[in-house]
Amino acid sequence: MWLWFHKLSTARHFYALATRLTPWLGWLTGLTIALGLYLGLVVAPIDYQQKDAYRIMFVHVPSAWMSMMIYTMMAVSGAIGLIWRIKLAHVACTAAATIGASFTLITLVTGSIWGKPMWGAWWAWDARLTSELILLFLYLGFIALESAIPDRTKGQKAGAILLLAGVVNIPIIHYSVLWWHTLHQTASVSKFGIPSIHISMLTPLLVMTVGFMLLFLTILALRMRAMILETEYQSKWLRQLEESG
Amino acid sequence: MTRAFGALLKRDLTLVARTPGDYTTPVIFFVVCTTLFSFVAGKDIAVLKSIGPGVIWVSALLASMLSLEGLFRSDYEDGTLEQILTAPAPLPLMVLAKAFAHWISAGVPLLLISPILGILMNLDSHSTTILVVTIAISTPTFSLIGIFGAALVISQKKAGMLLSLLTLPLCVPILIFSVSAVSAAADQLPISGHLMLLGAFFVFTLTLSPFGTAGALRIMLSN
């Protein structure tokens, strides 16, 4: 088990595994998202209050979850990279940052499209919107810091420290913004207790979430492969792999 | 250990005392920045009064951050920082000395000038007092958050923008509670809760920032 992890953490084995898995992940992503969209746009009933407009939720909510999950994942990965000095963990952070920032942006854009008919405003300085916007700033700060430092390894380590500072601050920022002012509806799906959302709407939501996770993994694998190619293009194993395959 | 702390503090303060620009520029920036907002608000005293605390606060935050940019610059360029790193004293303590020196040279002048800005913004005497209290509690927190950012951007030539991008989002909670404390004071509401939270943020950053900054410095100076 440990040996397997150790093997996987080297660029060579990860590259081989990612090359084999990417097509499968890609197809699975396409199918899951197609199923989720079908369930969400066709099967799920019309909401009695928001009519069809609520259906944007099936994109908005999963991307919001992904935006938070990816930041946490990056912080964990950055900590692993700093503690056990695994280069691949830093590569994962760098590769995930842009994807996370994109999901955050999707959340904000779909949220404001949803907000216009429901609240009558594109944007409100409400707690969850503001937290999400600050999350976007944290992603952008990380990306800017990494690209500003010419030495790649150094930049990735500095970025990892910034991620840790960010992840410590996220709950503080979230709660201070929450106490400040709020308009957004509260979370309807929670792990504990019965969700206040009907099963016919919950199913497509969860299917879409799985689809978005798979999408994230697919893009992550592609980006990490590209980054490994950039740094390891002179290594022997890569040439052998390309010649044999 | 205490001696090393004292020595570094004394050295940094001496350096600042010999370059008056280091402590006057943030104050001038603070005043100019606040004044600009009063042009935007127009002649309406009520508007000015309601946005006053926020304006003073944002200006104080920007002044703190801009003065942090060069905190490690000369030490990094002439090699002093490497000497500090290899010194037998613990690095987090040295970071704390530098943050303290920064607060005395850049935070305290802001604190001293802030009552005058409160008067310019037509705040009443009670709100002005609370404004000064919140600035007194929060400028050390800014110095501590900012020193962490300054360590991360140490190798950059023009780091001001990047430093602000990294640290300003982390300062949001302080801004929220400071401004709402001053607004609450203007409405004769209790403010002890706000002040306690600001104190908690200070203790929190005081505990974590020296270690984070030390880690960042070690990474940035490693080869």
mmCIF file of C-alpha atoms in Angstrom, chain A residues 14-134:
data_model
loop_
_atom_site.group_PDB
_atom_site.id
_atom_site.type_symbol
_atom_site.label_atom_id
_atom_site.label_comp_id
_atom_site.label_asym_id
_atom_site.label_seq_id
_atom_site.Cartn_x
_atom_site.Cartn_y
_atom_site.Cartn_z
ATOM 1 C CA PHE A 14 1.930 9.115 -12.306
ATOM 2 C CA TYR A 15 2.413 10.038 -15.940
ATOM 3 C CA ALA A 16 1.928 6.443 -17.068
ATOM 4 C CA LEU A 17 -1.179 5.997 -14.917
ATOM 5 C CA ALA A 18 -2.686 9.324 -15.939
ATOM 6 C CA THR A 19 -2.123 8.535 -19.624
ATOM 7 C CA ARG A 20 -4.037 5.283 -19.240
ATOM 8 C CA LEU A 21 -6.864 6.724 -17.128
ATOM 9 C CA THR A 22 -7.580 10.032 -18.893
ATOM 10 C CA PRO A 23 -9.724 8.649 -21.766
ATOM 11 C CA TRP A 24 -11.839 6.636 -19.329
ATOM 12 C CA LEU A 25 -12.261 9.613 -17.038
ATOM 13 C CA GLY A 26 -13.197 11.778 -19.989
ATOM 14 C CA TRP A 27 -15.956 9.438 -21.208
ATOM 15 C CA LEU A 28 -17.289 8.913 -17.701
ATOM 16 C CA THR A 29 -17.396 12.702 -17.183
ATOM 17 C CA GLY A 30 -19.339 13.210 -20.406
ATOM 18 C CA LEU A 31 -21.861 10.490 -19.565
ATOM 19 C CA THR A 32 -22.412 11.640 -15.970
ATOM 20 C CA ILE A 33 -22.883 15.275 -16.919
ATOM 21 C CA ALA A 34 -25.239 14.275 -19.757
ATOM 22 C CA LEU A 35 -27.273 12.156 -17.324
ATOM 23 C CA GLY A 36 -27.269 14.949 -14.736
ATOM 24 C CA LEU A 37 -28.440 17.499 -17.303
ATOM 25 C CA TYR A 38 -31.201 15.164 -18.509
ATOM 26 C CA LEU A 39 -32.409 14.551 -14.958
ATOM 27 C CA GLY A 40 -32.130 18.211 -14.056
ATOM 28 C CA LEU A 41 -33.574 19.850 -17.167
ATOM 29 C CA VAL A 42 -36.167 17.257 -18.236
ATOM 30 C CA VAL A 43 -37.099 14.912 -15.392
ATOM 31 C CA ALA A 44 -37.030 17.225 -12.365
ATOM 32 C CA PRO A 45 -40.387 18.983 -11.713
ATOM 33 C CA ILE A 46 -40.975 22.719 -12.031
ATOM 34 C CA ASP A 47 -40.489 24.681 -8.825
ATOM 35 C CA TYR A 48 -43.759 26.191 -7.557
ATOM 36 C CA GLN A 49 -42.172 29.530 -6.811
ATOM 37 C CA GLN A 50 -39.135 29.979 -9.028
ATOM 38 C CA LYS A 51 -40.606 28.098 -12.063
ATOM 39 C CA ASP A 52 -37.941 26.882 -14.492
ATOM 40 C CA ALA A 53 -35.374 29.457 -13.421
ATOM 41 C CA TYR A 54 -34.278 27.332 -10.489
ATOM 42 C CA ARG A 55 -32.721 24.814 -12.896
ATOM 43 C CA ILE A 56 -29.549 26.908 -13.053
ATOM 44 C CA MET A 57 -28.997 25.478 -9.571
ATOM 45 C CA PHE A 58 -27.752 22.241 -11.153
ATOM 46 C CA VAL A 59 -24.727 24.132 -12.425
ATOM 47 C CA HIS A 60 -24.463 26.792 -9.725
ATOM 48 C CA VAL A 61 -24.475 24.628 -6.589
ATOM 49 C CA PRO A 62 -22.052 21.907 -7.793
ATOM 50 C CA SER A 63 -19.565 24.551 -8.973
ATOM 51 C CA ALA A 64 -19.824 26.318 -5.615
ATOM 52 C CA TRP A 65 -19.064 23.043 -3.837
ATOM 53 C CA MET A 66 -16.209 22.351 -6.235
ATOM 54 C CA SER A 67 -14.720 25.822 -5.741
ATOM 55 C CA MET A 68 -14.472 25.216 -1.999
ATOM 56 C CA MET A 69 -13.408 21.582 -2.286
ATOM 57 C CA ILE A 70 -10.608 22.364 -4.732
ATOM 58 C CA TYR A 71 -9.159 25.061 -2.467
ATOM 59 C CA THR A 72 -9.148 22.661 0.478
ATOM 60 C CA MET A 73 -7.643 19.949 -1.692
ATOM 61 C CA MET A 74 -4.926 22.353 -2.830
ATOM 62 C CA ALA A 75 -4.116 23.303 0.759
ATOM 63 C CA VAL A 76 -3.873 19.635 1.803
ATOM 64 C CA SER A 77 -1.788 18.859 -1.252
ATOM 65 C CA GLY A 78 0.464 21.865 -0.562
ATOM 66 C CA ALA A 79 0.960 20.717 3.033
ATOM 67 C CA ILE A 80 1.835 17.197 1.812
ATOM 68 C CA GLY A 81 4.312 18.734 -0.612
ATOM 69 C CA LEU A 82 5.958 20.830 2.101
ATOM 70 C CA ILE A 83 6.062 18.121 4.761
ATOM 71 C CA TRP A 84 7.080 15.065 2.738
ATOM 72 C CA ARG A 85 8.763 17.015 -0.050
ATOM 73 C CA ILE A 86 6.733 15.406 -2.795
ATOM 74 C CA LYS A 87 7.122 17.423 -5.974
ATOM 75 C CA LEU A 88 4.034 15.930 -7.545
ATOM 76 C CA ALA A 89 1.834 17.388 -4.772
ATOM 77 C CA HIS A 90 3.047 20.883 -5.703
ATOM 78 C CA VAL A 91 2.400 20.138 -9.370
ATOM 79 C CA ALA A 92 -1.165 19.138 -8.424
ATOM 80 C CA CYS A 93 -1.633 22.475 -6.605
ATOM 81 C CA THR A 94 -0.477 24.512 -9.567
ATOM 82 C CA ALA A 95 -2.586 22.490 -11.981
ATOM 83 C CA ALA A 96 -5.696 22.723 -9.788
ATOM 84 C CA ALA A 97 -5.509 26.488 -9.161
ATOM 85 C CA THR A 98 -6.794 27.602 -12.558
ATOM 86 C CA ILE A 99 -9.561 24.979 -12.510
ATOM 87 C CA GLY A 100 -10.629 26.089 -9.035
ATOM 88 C CA ALA A 101 -10.628 29.731 -10.077
ATOM 89 C CA SER A 102 -12.765 28.824 -13.108
ATOM 90 C CA PHE A 103 -15.316 27.004 -10.944
ATOM 91 C CA THR A 104 -15.433 30.022 -8.621
ATOM 92 C CA LEU A 105 -16.039 32.313 -11.562
ATOM 93 C CA ILE A 106 -18.775 29.985 -12.904
ATOM 94 C CA THR A 107 -20.417 30.066 -9.468
ATOM 95 C CA LEU A 108 -20.374 33.856 -9.384
ATOM 96 C CA VAL A 109 -21.643 34.265 -12.953
ATOM 97 C CA THR A 110 -24.444 31.669 -12.700
ATOM 98 C CA GLY A 111 -25.321 33.049 -9.279
ATOM 99 C CA SER A 112 -25.744 36.547 -10.604
ATOM 100 C CA ILE A 113 -27.772 35.285 -13.594
ATOM 101 C CA TRP A 114 -29.998 33.471 -11.082
ATOM 102 C CA GLY A 115 -30.084 36.479 -8.781
ATOM 103 C CA LYS A 116 -31.349 38.930 -11.394
ATOM 104 C CA PRO A 117 -34.886 37.453 -11.735
ATOM 105 C CA MET A 118 -35.100 36.196 -8.121
ATOM 106 C CA TRP A 119 -33.726 39.096 -6.102
ATOM 107 C CA GLY A 120 -34.037 41.730 -8.806
ATOM 108 C CA ALA A 121 -30.313 42.478 -8.739
ATOM 109 C CA TRP A 122 -27.267 41.077 -10.491
ATOM 110 C CA TRP A 123 -25.201 41.414 -7.396
ATOM 111 C CA ALA A 124 -25.850 41.839 -3.689
ATOM 112 C CA TRP A 125 -23.216 42.354 -1.036
ATOM 113 C CA ASP A 126 -24.489 39.363 0.826
ATOM 114 C CA ALA A 127 -22.374 37.041 2.961
ATOM 115 C CA ARG A 128 -22.071 34.006 0.712
ATOM 116 C CA LEU A 129 -21.543 36.009 -2.464
ATOM 117 C CA THR A 130 -18.875 38.066 -0.787
ATOM 118 C CA SER A 131 -17.119 34.993 0.632
ATOM 119 C CA GLU A 132 -17.120 33.414 -2.817
ATOM 120 C CA LEU A 133 -15.668 36.591 -4.316
ATOM 121 C CA ILE A 134 -12.929 36.637 -1.688
#
